[in-house]
mmCIF file of C-alpha atoms and ligand atoms in Angstrom:
data_model
loop_
_atom_site.group_PDB
_atom_site.id
_atom_site.type_symbol
_atom_site.label_atom_id
_atom_site.label_comp_id
_atom_site.label_asym_id
_atom_site.label_seq_id
_atom_site.Cartn_x
_atom_site.Cartn_y
_atom_site.Cartn_z
ATOM 1 C CA MET M 844 104.752 125.977 99.719
ATOM 2 C CA LYS M 845 104.773 123.574 96.869
ATOM 3 C CA LEU M 846 104.094 120.128 98.560
ATOM 4 C CA SER M 847 105.137 116.642 96.944
ATOM 5 C CA PRO M 848 102.133 115.937 94.361
ATOM 6 C CA VAL M 849 102.016 112.422 95.506
ATOM 7 C CA LEU M 850 101.340 113.695 99.183
ATOM 8 C CA ALA M 851 98.989 116.370 97.569
ATOM 9 C CA GLY M 852 96.857 113.664 95.927
ATOM 10 C CA MET M 853 96.917 111.003 98.337
ATOM 11 C CA ARG M 854 93.728 110.034 99.836
ATOM 12 C CA THR M 855 93.698 110.410 103.764
ATOM 13 C CA TYR M 856 95.395 107.135 105.329
ATOM 14 C CA PRO M 857 92.335 105.004 105.539
ATOM 15 C CA PHE M 858 92.440 104.431 109.342
ATOM 16 C CA VAL M 859 92.650 108.029 109.867
ATOM 17 C CA ARG M 860 89.130 108.149 108.564
ATOM 18 C CA LEU M 861 88.121 105.226 110.875
ATOM 19 C CA ALA M 862 89.798 106.849 113.867
ATOM 20 C CA GLU M 863 87.671 109.661 113.575
ATOM 21 C CA ALA M 864 84.320 107.594 113.106
ATOM 22 C CA VAL M 865 85.473 105.838 116.479
ATOM 23 C CA GLU M 866 86.112 109.093 117.851
ATOM 24 C CA ARG M 867 82.583 110.115 117.425
ATOM 25 C CA VAL M 868 80.950 106.855 118.747
ATOM 26 C CA SER M 869 83.261 107.005 121.419
ATOM 27 C CA ALA M 870 82.019 110.718 122.610
ATOM 28 C CA SER M 871 78.306 109.262 122.511
ATOM 29 C CA GLY M 872 79.353 107.194 125.401
ATOM 30 C CA VAL M 873 79.228 103.635 123.654
ATOM 31 C CA GLU M 874 82.444 101.524 124.788
ATOM 32 C CA VAL M 875 84.120 100.538 121.897
ATOM 33 C CA ILE M 876 86.001 97.321 121.535
ATOM 34 C CA HIS M 877 88.518 98.150 118.348
ATOM 35 C CA PHE M 878 89.016 95.284 116.020
ATOM 36 C CA GLY M 879 90.071 97.713 113.179
ATOM 37 C CA ILE M 880 93.829 98.121 113.472
ATOM 38 C CA GLY M 881 96.282 95.218 113.502
ATOM 39 C CA GLU M 882 98.445 96.676 116.262
ATOM 40 C CA PRO M 883 98.982 94.039 118.999
ATOM 41 C CA ARG M 884 98.426 94.872 122.498
ATOM 42 C CA GLU M 885 99.212 92.410 124.790
ATOM 43 C CA GLU M 886 101.874 92.889 127.431
ATOM 44 C CA THR M 887 105.602 92.550 125.941
ATOM 45 C CA PRO M 888 106.961 89.828 127.999
ATOM 46 C CA GLU M 889 109.186 90.619 131.178
ATOM 47 C CA PHE M 890 112.060 89.271 130.016
ATOM 48 C CA ILE M 891 112.072 90.898 127.162
ATOM 49 C CA ARG M 892 111.642 94.450 128.747
ATOM 50 C CA GLU M 893 114.494 93.364 131.388
ATOM 51 C CA ALA M 894 117.016 92.801 128.248
ATOM 52 C CA LEU M 895 115.879 96.500 127.203
ATOM 53 C CA VAL M 896 116.798 98.110 130.565
ATOM 54 C CA ALA M 897 119.655 95.526 131.249
ATOM 55 C CA ALA M 898 121.055 97.222 127.894
ATOM 56 C CA LEU M 899 120.627 101.285 128.743
ATOM 57 C CA ASP M 900 124.093 102.817 128.539
ATOM 58 C CA PRO M 901 125.051 105.712 130.232
ATOM 59 C CA LEU M 902 126.605 106.801 127.119
ATOM 60 C CA SER M 903 124.014 107.401 124.177
ATOM 61 C CA THR M 904 125.876 106.868 121.109
ATOM 62 C CA TYR M 905 124.467 106.643 117.301
ATOM 63 C CA PRO M 906 123.485 103.189 116.183
ATOM 64 C CA SER M 907 124.867 102.015 113.306
ATOM 65 C CA ALA M 908 122.691 100.911 110.296
ATOM 66 C CA GLU M 909 124.366 97.478 109.727
ATOM 67 C CA GLY M 910 123.195 96.570 113.387
ATOM 68 C CA LEU M 911 124.487 94.552 116.134
ATOM 69 C CA PRO M 912 126.667 91.382 115.073
ATOM 70 C CA GLU M 913 124.699 89.767 118.132
ATOM 71 C CA LEU M 914 121.042 90.736 116.890
ATOM 72 C CA ARG M 915 122.048 89.405 113.071
ATOM 73 C CA ASP M 916 123.471 86.171 114.780
ATOM 74 C CA ALA M 917 120.398 86.058 116.708
ATOM 75 C CA ILE M 918 118.068 86.397 113.887
ATOM 76 C CA ALA M 919 120.323 83.960 111.687
ATOM 77 C CA ALA M 920 120.193 81.320 114.020
ATOM 78 C CA TRP M 921 116.071 81.947 114.847
ATOM 79 C CA ALA M 922 115.801 81.471 111.034
ATOM 80 C CA GLY M 923 117.975 78.315 111.146
ATOM 81 C CA ARG M 924 115.665 76.904 113.918
ATOM 82 C CA ARG M 925 112.413 78.052 112.555
ATOM 83 C CA PHE M 926 112.910 77.618 108.595
ATOM 84 C CA GLY M 927 116.148 74.805 108.780
ATOM 85 C CA VAL M 928 117.829 77.537 106.535
ATOM 86 C CA ALA M 929 121.657 78.871 107.120
ATOM 87 C CA LEU M 930 121.921 82.677 106.868
ATOM 88 C CA ASP M 931 125.199 84.669 107.244
ATOM 89 C CA GLY M 932 124.273 87.085 110.307
ATOM 90 C CA ASP M 933 126.694 89.239 108.843
ATOM 91 C CA ARG M 934 126.017 88.842 104.965
ATOM 92 C CA GLU M 935 122.650 88.546 104.606
ATOM 93 C CA VAL M 936 120.654 89.987 107.605
ATOM 94 C CA ILE M 937 119.971 93.967 108.134
ATOM 95 C CA PRO M 938 117.875 94.753 111.214
ATOM 96 C CA THR M 939 115.532 97.584 111.035
ATOM 97 C CA PHE M 940 113.254 99.695 112.816
ATOM 98 C CA GLY M 941 110.367 97.582 112.932
ATOM 99 C CA SER M 942 109.390 96.410 109.332
ATOM 100 C CA LYS M 943 107.143 99.322 107.893
ATOM 101 C CA GLU M 944 109.754 101.851 107.109
ATOM 102 C CA ALA M 945 112.189 99.364 105.067
ATOM 103 C CA VAL M 946 109.051 97.833 103.273
ATOM 104 C CA PHE M 947 108.355 101.706 102.268
ATOM 105 C CA LEU M 948 111.639 102.561 101.426
ATOM 106 C CA LEU M 949 112.630 99.104 99.400
ATOM 107 C CA ALA M 950 111.573 100.980 96.210
ATOM 108 C CA GLN M 951 114.131 103.600 96.370
ATOM 109 C CA VAL M 952 117.137 101.226 96.512
ATOM 110 C CA LEU M 953 116.055 99.416 93.673
ATOM 111 C CA ASP M 954 116.124 100.340 89.453
ATOM 112 C CA GLY M 955 112.931 99.699 87.358
ATOM 113 C CA ASP M 956 109.662 101.437 86.526
ATOM 114 C CA VAL M 957 106.923 99.120 88.116
ATOM 115 C CA ILE M 958 106.085 97.668 91.818
ATOM 116 C CA LEU M 959 103.856 94.528 91.583
ATOM 117 C CA VAL M 960 101.635 94.931 94.506
ATOM 118 C CA PRO M 961 98.960 92.431 95.981
ATOM 119 C CA GLN M 962 95.275 93.792 95.730
ATOM 120 C CA PRO M 963 93.991 94.001 98.860
ATOM 121 C CA ALA M 964 96.915 94.565 100.572
ATOM 122 C CA TYR M 965 98.632 96.460 103.149
ATOM 123 C CA PRO M 966 98.953 99.777 102.005
ATOM 124 C CA VAL M 967 102.520 100.700 102.391
ATOM 125 C CA TYR M 968 103.800 98.919 99.190
ATOM 126 C CA GLU M 969 101.915 100.928 97.135
ATOM 127 C CA ARG M 970 102.726 104.172 99.141
ATOM 128 C CA GLY M 971 106.790 103.351 98.981
ATOM 129 C CA ALA M 972 106.075 102.741 95.180
ATOM 130 C CA LEU M 973 104.333 106.261 94.717
ATOM 131 C CA PHE M 974 106.794 108.359 96.932
ATOM 132 C CA ALA M 975 109.533 106.455 94.708
ATOM 133 C CA GLY M 976 107.899 107.776 91.719
ATOM 134 C CA LYS M 977 107.285 104.216 90.334
ATOM 135 C CA GLU M 978 104.205 102.597 88.767
ATOM 136 C CA VAL M 979 101.683 100.293 90.530
ATOM 137 C CA PHE M 980 100.632 96.976 88.590
ATOM 138 C CA GLU M 981 98.033 95.099 91.170
ATOM 139 C CA LEU M 982 97.900 91.145 91.186
ATOM 140 C CA PRO M 983 94.546 90.669 92.478
ATOM 141 C CA LEU M 984 93.964 88.315 94.953
ATOM 142 C CA GLU M 985 90.511 86.141 94.696
ATOM 143 C CA ALA M 986 88.885 83.865 97.101
ATOM 144 C CA PRO M 987 89.248 80.779 97.792
ATOM 145 C CA ASP M 988 93.015 80.651 97.986
ATOM 146 C CA PHE M 989 93.955 84.600 97.685
ATOM 147 C CA LEU M 990 97.223 83.618 96.168
ATOM 148 C CA PRO M 991 98.567 85.673 92.992
ATOM 149 C CA ASP M 992 98.325 84.492 89.438
ATOM 150 C CA LEU M 993 101.944 85.233 88.028
ATOM 151 C CA ASP M 994 101.237 83.811 84.677
ATOM 152 C CA ALA M 995 99.041 86.702 84.186
ATOM 153 C CA ILE M 996 101.631 89.442 84.576
ATOM 154 C CA PRO M 997 102.551 90.656 81.188
ATOM 155 C CA GLU M 998 105.902 89.998 79.843
ATOM 156 C CA ASP M 999 106.527 93.968 79.182
ATOM 157 C CA VAL M 1000 105.676 94.507 82.929
ATOM 158 C CA LEU M 1001 108.087 92.034 84.250
ATOM 159 C CA ALA M 1002 110.786 93.611 81.833
ATOM 160 C CA ARG M 1003 110.398 96.565 83.638
ATOM 161 C CA THR M 1004 109.833 95.721 87.186
ATOM 162 C CA ALA M 1005 111.536 96.769 89.970
ATOM 163 C CA ILE M 1006 109.945 94.440 92.797
ATOM 164 C CA LEU M 1007 107.218 91.938 93.395
ATOM 165 C CA TRP M 1008 105.629 92.143 97.135
ATOM 166 C CA MET M 1009 104.342 89.223 98.644
ATOM 167 C CA ASN M 1010 102.766 88.496 101.966
ATOM 168 C CA TYR M 1011 102.175 85.621 103.405
ATOM 169 C CA PRO M 1012 100.669 85.030 105.741
ATOM 170 C CA ASN M 1013 98.222 87.605 104.630
ATOM 171 C CA ASN M 1014 96.875 90.752 105.899
ATOM 172 C CA PRO M 1015 93.982 90.829 105.090
ATOM 173 C CA THR M 1016 92.816 87.966 104.112
ATOM 174 C CA ALA M 1017 94.985 85.615 106.698
ATOM 175 C CA ALA M 1018 95.947 83.334 103.688
ATOM 176 C CA THR M 1019 99.039 81.738 103.745
ATOM 177 C CA ALA M 1020 101.222 80.712 100.885
ATOM 178 C CA PRO M 1021 102.714 77.043 99.612
ATOM 179 C CA LEU M 1022 106.625 76.733 99.264
ATOM 180 C CA ASP M 1023 106.293 76.296 95.232
ATOM 181 C CA LEU M 1024 104.593 79.455 95.034
ATOM 182 C CA TYR M 1025 107.985 81.506 96.574
ATOM 183 C CA GLU M 1026 110.065 79.195 93.878
ATOM 184 C CA ARG M 1027 107.875 80.160 90.840
ATOM 185 C CA ALA M 1028 108.362 83.901 92.083
ATOM 186 C CA SER M 1029 112.140 83.966 92.916
ATOM 187 C CA ALA M 1030 112.706 82.398 89.252
ATOM 188 C CA LEU M 1031 110.570 84.959 87.526
ATOM 189 C CA ALA M 1032 112.694 87.058 89.963
ATOM 190 C CA ARG M 1033 115.835 86.307 88.838
ATOM 191 C CA GLU M 1034 114.868 85.997 85.083
ATOM 192 C CA HIS M 1035 113.659 89.557 85.093
ATOM 193 C CA ASP M 1036 116.045 90.822 87.457
ATOM 194 C CA PHE M 1037 113.706 92.362 89.872
ATOM 195 C CA VAL M 1038 113.263 91.316 93.749
ATOM 196 C CA LEU M 1039 110.942 89.405 95.288
ATOM 197 C CA ALA M 1040 110.265 90.802 98.504
ATOM 198 C CA SER M 1041 108.709 88.770 100.935
ATOM 199 C CA ASP M 1042 106.866 90.461 104.079
ATOM 200 C CA GLU M 1043 106.115 87.661 106.243
ATOM 201 C CA ALA M 1044 105.371 90.372 109.179
ATOM 202 C CA TYR M 1045 102.887 87.058 110.464
ATOM 203 C CA SER M 1046 104.753 84.683 109.690
ATOM 204 C CA GLU M 1047 104.303 83.273 113.635
ATOM 205 C CA ILE M 1048 101.102 83.857 114.339
ATOM 206 C CA TYR M 1049 99.187 80.460 112.960
ATOM 207 C CA PHE M 1050 96.729 77.678 114.137
ATOM 208 C CA GLY M 1051 97.604 75.052 111.200
ATOM 209 C CA ASP M 1052 101.129 73.891 110.170
ATOM 210 C CA PRO M 1053 103.607 76.399 110.712
ATOM 211 C CA PRO M 1054 103.937 78.545 107.585
ATOM 212 C CA GLY M 1055 106.850 78.441 105.219
ATOM 213 C CA SER M 1056 109.177 81.248 104.166
ATOM 214 C CA ALA M 1057 110.492 82.610 101.074
ATOM 215 C CA LEU M 1058 114.067 82.688 102.916
ATOM 216 C CA GLN M 1059 113.441 78.417 102.066
ATOM 217 C CA VAL M 1060 113.785 78.896 97.838
ATOM 218 C CA ALA M 1061 116.798 77.075 96.666
ATOM 219 C CA ASP M 1062 118.290 79.869 95.471
ATOM 220 C CA ARG M 1063 117.890 83.133 97.396
ATOM 221 C CA THR M 1064 119.366 85.430 94.675
ATOM 222 C CA ASN M 1065 116.962 88.344 94.121
ATOM 223 C CA VAL M 1066 114.963 87.561 97.158
ATOM 224 C CA ALA M 1067 114.383 89.586 100.519
ATOM 225 C CA VAL M 1068 112.207 88.480 103.510
ATOM 226 C CA PHE M 1069 111.005 91.353 105.984
ATOM 227 C CA ASN M 1070 109.613 90.143 109.217
ATOM 228 C CA THR M 1071 109.488 91.732 112.949
ATOM 229 C CA LEU M 1072 108.713 91.296 116.425
ATOM 230 C CA SER M 1073 105.429 93.576 116.595
ATOM 231 C CA LYS M 1074 103.136 90.665 116.143
ATOM 232 C CA ARG M 1075 105.545 87.636 117.040
ATOM 233 C CA SER M 1076 106.815 89.081 120.531
ATOM 234 C CA SER M 1077 103.784 91.848 120.948
ATOM 235 C CA MET M 1078 106.468 94.553 120.871
ATOM 236 C CA PRO M 1079 105.005 97.370 118.024
ATOM 237 C CA GLY M 1080 106.322 100.365 120.402
ATOM 238 C CA TYR M 1081 109.779 98.895 120.025
ATOM 239 C CA ARG M 1082 110.059 99.100 116.460
ATOM 240 C CA THR M 1083 112.238 96.310 115.513
ATOM 241 C CA GLY M 1084 112.408 93.968 112.649
ATOM 242 C CA PHE M 1085 114.842 93.167 109.879
ATOM 243 C CA VAL M 1086 115.325 92.116 105.948
ATOM 244 C CA ALA M 1087 117.282 88.977 105.186
ATOM 245 C CA GLY M 1088 118.131 87.277 102.238
ATOM 246 C CA ASP M 1089 120.248 88.340 98.575
ATOM 247 C CA PRO M 1090 123.577 89.456 100.212
ATOM 248 C CA ASP M 1091 123.851 91.714 97.112
ATOM 249 C CA LEU M 1092 120.531 93.390 98.369
ATOM 250 C CA ILE M 1093 121.544 93.599 101.799
ATOM 251 C CA ALA M 1094 124.850 95.150 101.084
ATOM 252 C CA ALA M 1095 122.778 97.745 99.397
ATOM 253 C CA LEU M 1096 120.878 98.374 102.287
ATOM 254 C CA LYS M 1097 123.817 98.733 104.135
ATOM 255 C CA ARG M 1098 125.025 101.753 102.030
ATOM 256 C CA TYR M 1099 121.516 103.216 101.730
ATOM 257 C CA ARG M 1100 119.975 103.105 105.183
ATOM 258 C CA PRO M 1101 122.782 105.740 106.727
ATOM 259 C CA ASN M 1102 121.169 108.383 104.389
ATOM 260 C CA VAL M 1103 117.798 107.890 106.493
ATOM 261 C CA GLY M 1104 118.888 107.471 109.556
ATOM 262 C CA VAL M 1105 116.581 104.308 110.677
ATOM 263 C CA ALA M 1106 119.010 102.620 112.371
ATOM 264 C CA PRO M 1107 116.945 101.010 115.633
ATOM 265 C CA PRO M 1108 118.610 102.137 119.002
ATOM 266 C CA GLU M 1109 121.071 99.404 120.681
ATOM 267 C CA PHE M 1110 118.756 98.651 123.723
ATOM 268 C CA VAL M 1111 116.229 97.702 121.451
ATOM 269 C CA GLN M 1112 118.495 95.795 119.206
ATOM 270 C CA ARG M 1113 119.837 93.962 122.458
ATOM 271 C CA ALA M 1114 116.081 93.553 123.771
ATOM 272 C CA ALA M 1115 115.273 91.868 120.223
ATOM 273 C CA ALA M 1116 118.203 89.527 120.147
ATOM 274 C CA ALA M 1117 116.840 88.342 123.609
ATOM 275 C CA ALA M 1118 112.956 87.760 121.447
ATOM 276 C CA TRP M 1119 114.289 86.018 118.820
ATOM 277 C CA GLY M 1120 116.384 83.847 121.031
ATOM 278 C CA ASP M 1121 112.840 82.793 123.057
ATOM 279 C CA GLU M 1122 110.020 80.445 121.796
ATOM 280 C CA ALA M 1123 107.818 79.943 124.690
ATOM 281 C CA HIS M 1124 106.466 83.229 124.596
ATOM 282 C CA VAL M 1125 105.358 83.008 120.962
ATOM 283 C CA ASP M 1126 103.630 79.944 121.862
ATOM 284 C CA ALA M 1127 101.698 81.297 124.830
ATOM 285 C CA VAL M 1128 100.912 84.237 121.899
ATOM 286 C CA ARG M 1129 99.475 81.929 119.542
ATOM 287 C CA GLY M 1130 97.497 80.273 122.177
ATOM 288 C CA LEU M 1131 95.819 83.539 123.296
ATOM 289 C CA TYR M 1132 94.986 84.745 119.453
ATOM 290 C CA ARG M 1133 93.437 80.983 118.973
ATOM 291 C CA ALA M 1134 91.138 81.736 122.322
ATOM 292 C CA LYS M 1135 89.889 84.915 120.926
ATOM 293 C CA ARG M 1136 89.264 83.323 117.514
ATOM 294 C CA GLU M 1137 87.120 80.397 118.929
ATOM 295 C CA ALA M 1138 85.321 83.028 121.523
ATOM 296 C CA LEU M 1139 84.185 84.864 118.542
ATOM 297 C CA ALA M 1140 83.471 82.209 116.069
ATOM 298 C CA PRO M 1141 79.689 81.324 116.997
ATOM 299 C CA ALA M 1142 78.584 84.786 117.319
ATOM 300 C CA LEU M 1143 80.374 85.772 114.292
ATOM 301 C CA ALA M 1144 78.360 82.412 112.575
ATOM 302 C CA ALA M 1145 75.095 83.643 114.154
ATOM 303 C CA ARG M 1146 75.431 87.172 112.443
ATOM 304 C CA GLY M 1147 76.288 85.043 109.157
ATOM 305 C CA LEU M 1148 79.759 86.420 108.672
ATOM 306 C CA ARG M 1149 82.152 83.272 107.352
ATOM 307 C CA HIS M 1150 85.874 83.627 107.703
ATOM 308 C CA ALA M 1151 86.843 83.320 103.994
ATOM 309 C CA GLY M 1152 90.703 83.486 104.389
ATOM 310 C CA GLY M 1153 93.562 80.808 106.038
ATOM 311 C CA ASP M 1154 94.680 79.714 109.059
ATOM 312 C CA ALA M 1155 97.296 82.409 110.434
ATOM 313 C CA THR M 1156 97.531 85.693 111.236
ATOM 314 C CA PHE M 1157 95.028 87.487 113.652
ATOM 315 C CA PHE M 1158 92.822 88.581 111.241
ATOM 316 C CA LEU M 1159 89.417 87.121 110.310
ATOM 317 C CA TRP M 1160 88.599 87.915 106.781
ATOM 318 C CA LEU M 1161 84.881 88.059 107.117
ATOM 319 C CA GLU M 1162 82.079 87.784 103.896
ATOM 320 C CA GLY M 1163 78.609 87.570 103.990
ATOM 321 C CA ALA M 1164 78.088 90.692 105.766
ATOM 322 C CA GLU M 1165 74.536 92.472 104.902
ATOM 323 C CA PRO M 1166 75.051 96.039 103.557
ATOM 324 C CA GLY M 1167 75.215 98.749 106.475
ATOM 325 C CA LEU M 1168 76.416 96.020 108.907
ATOM 326 C CA GLN M 1169 79.776 97.739 109.376
ATOM 327 C CA GLU M 1170 78.226 100.754 110.003
ATOM 328 C CA ALA M 1171 75.591 99.114 112.563
ATOM 329 C CA LEU M 1172 77.954 97.641 114.755
ATOM 330 C CA LEU M 1173 80.209 100.647 114.676
ATOM 331 C CA GLN M 1174 77.201 102.350 116.559
ATOM 332 C CA GLN M 1175 77.589 99.288 119.086
ATOM 333 C CA GLY M 1176 81.473 99.819 119.610
ATOM 334 C CA ILE M 1177 82.263 97.003 117.466
ATOM 335 C CA VAL M 1178 84.927 98.643 115.117
ATOM 336 C CA LEU M 1179 85.617 96.134 111.772
ATOM 337 C CA THR M 1180 87.451 97.359 109.111
ATOM 338 C CA PRO M 1181 85.802 97.437 105.820
ATOM 339 C CA GLY M 1182 87.464 95.659 103.465
ATOM 340 C CA ASP M 1183 87.750 98.196 100.651
ATOM 341 C CA TYR M 1184 90.110 100.136 102.885
ATOM 342 C CA PHE M 1185 92.945 97.568 101.582
ATOM 343 C CA GLY M 1186 91.701 98.278 98.162
ATOM 344 C CA PRO M 1187 88.675 97.738 95.524
ATOM 345 C CA ALA M 1188 89.171 93.793 95.413
ATOM 346 C CA GLY M 1189 88.315 93.946 99.312
ATOM 347 C CA ALA M 1190 84.875 95.350 98.746
ATOM 348 C CA GLY M 1191 82.253 93.260 100.823
ATOM 349 C CA TYR M 1192 84.392 91.961 103.206
ATOM 350 C CA LEU M 1193 85.183 93.021 106.361
ATOM 351 C CA ARG M 1194 88.647 92.767 108.257
ATOM 352 C CA MET M 1195 88.661 91.900 112.144
ATOM 353 C CA ALA M 1196 91.833 92.094 114.051
ATOM 354 C CA LEU M 1197 91.719 90.187 117.057
ATOM 355 C CA VAL M 1198 93.846 92.667 119.072
ATOM 356 C CA PRO M 1199 91.372 93.511 121.959
ATOM 357 C CA THR M 1200 91.376 91.412 125.251
ATOM 358 C CA LEU M 1201 90.019 87.827 125.602
ATOM 359 C CA GLY M 1202 87.440 89.290 127.600
ATOM 360 C CA GLN M 1203 86.577 91.884 125.232
ATOM 361 C CA CYS M 1204 86.136 89.333 122.444
ATOM 362 C CA GLU M 1205 84.033 87.295 124.626
ATOM 363 C CA ARG M 1206 81.773 90.914 125.312
ATOM 364 C CA ALA M 1207 81.787 91.488 121.487
ATOM 365 C CA ALA M 1208 80.612 87.815 120.923
ATOM 366 C CA GLU M 1209 77.480 88.643 123.296
ATOM 367 C CA LEU M 1210 76.682 92.045 121.564
ATOM 368 C CA LEU M 1211 77.141 90.294 118.239
ATOM 369 C CA VAL M 1212 74.048 87.588 119.228
ATOM 370 C CA GLY M 1213 72.403 90.678 120.984
ATOM 371 C CA VAL M 1214 72.710 89.436 124.731
HETATM 372 C C1 PLP A 1326 101.491 93.149 106.336
HETATM 373 C C2 PLP A 1326 102.392 93.903 107.280
HETATM 374 N N1 PLP A 1326 103.426 94.193 107.129
HETATM 375 C C3 PLP A 1326 104.387 94.984 107.846
HETATM 376 C C4 PLP A 1326 103.615 95.684 109.009
HETATM 377 C C5 PLP A 1326 104.696 96.425 109.794
HETATM 378 O O1 PLP A 1326 104.730 96.016 111.213
HETATM 379 P P1 PLP A 1326 106.003 96.851 112.019
HETATM 380 O O2 PLP A 1326 106.689 98.263 111.569
HETATM 381 O O3 PLP A 1326 105.648 96.958 112.826
HETATM 382 O O4 PLP A 1326 107.116 95.843 111.626
HETATM 383 C C6 PLP A 1326 102.559 95.225 109.108
HETATM 384 C C7 PLP A 1326 101.609 95.859 110.513
HETATM 385 O O5 PLP A 1326 100.573 96.493 110.366
HETATM 386 C C8 PLP A 1326 101.898 94.885 108.498
HETATM 387 O O6 PLP A 1326 100.321 94.236 108.456
#
C-alpha cells in the first residue's frame, strides 16, 4: 500500500522511543519512577466521577459537534470568573475531545501555507501542520523568558501564515507570558488575517500569580484559546477540553468537526460541566504539585540541576546536567525526558514532569542524592 508520505517520513514519536528504553530498565527489575510523560496520575475527584455516572443514559445517541449548552455555559462562566471576560457560550465556545485533536486539526480548517510553531514545543502543532500539507516556520524560545520574538518573523512569512501557535504556561519550559505579548500577537493576527491559537492547557497549574489568557485581549477577532480538564482536574482519560474565541472561527469548527466525529460523549460533557464549576479541587491539585516541587528541589540542586523556566505547569526544565546524566538516572529508574525530544532548541535541558506520587517524588529525591 502507499502510505501518506508525511506519515512515512515521520520519526518515531519521541515518547515511543522513551517508552521502549523504560521497558528495558523495568524488565531488568529496577523500580521505575516516571517523570517522563506529562500525564497526570492523580485521582479524578469523586464528585466528577459521580457526575459522569449520574449522566449515563439507557439510550445512547450520537453527541452533537456543538456540544451541550450546559457545558458551553459552564465554560463561559468559568472563563468569566477566572479571567474576567464575557463569553457567549453559544457563539464563542465549542467543547472538544480533550484538546490534542483540536490542536492537531486546526491547520485543516484554515487557509494559508505557513504555521508558526514555537521551538522547543509540544509536538502536535508541527504534526498537525505537516499532515495538513502546510509549512512549519519555527519561533525559537530562548532563556531566560522563553518568549517568541514576534518582530523577527519576516513580512513575507506573515503574509502566508494560517496560524501562530503560542503555549503559555509553556510545555516544556514552564514559562508564562505577559498579557502584552497576547495583545501584540493578536494585533499581528488581525493585520495579516491569520489565527492566534493559544494553547493554555496548563493555565491552572501555577505557583505564583495566576497566569493570564489570550481571551483577555481587547479584541478577540482572530483569536482562539484551547484549554482542557486533563491537567486542571486530573481527567486525561475523559478527553474533554474546549476552544473559545472568535465566533467566526467557532462557527467554522461547528461546520468542520461533524466531518471528523470528535464530539465528546454527553456523559463526559456533563462531568466536565461539574468540573469547570468547582475550584476547590483545583486548589488541592496545585498544592500537591507544589509539594512535589518542594520535595525535589534540594536534591536536584545537589545534582547541579537548576530549573531554568517559570513558575507554572507541572514541569521542571532543568539545565546544568552533565553529559550522560539522563541515561545514568534512567538506569537508576528515574525517567526524565531529554530536552531535544521537543526539538533541537531543547538540547542540553532535561524535562521533569512532576506526575509520580508525592511518595515517589520523595523516593526519587533520596535516589538523586545517593541515599
Ligand atoms: C501543551 C499541551 N497542549 C495540549 C495537550 C493536550 O492535552 P489533552 O488532549 O489531554 O487535553 C498537552 C498534553 O500533554 C500539552 O502538553
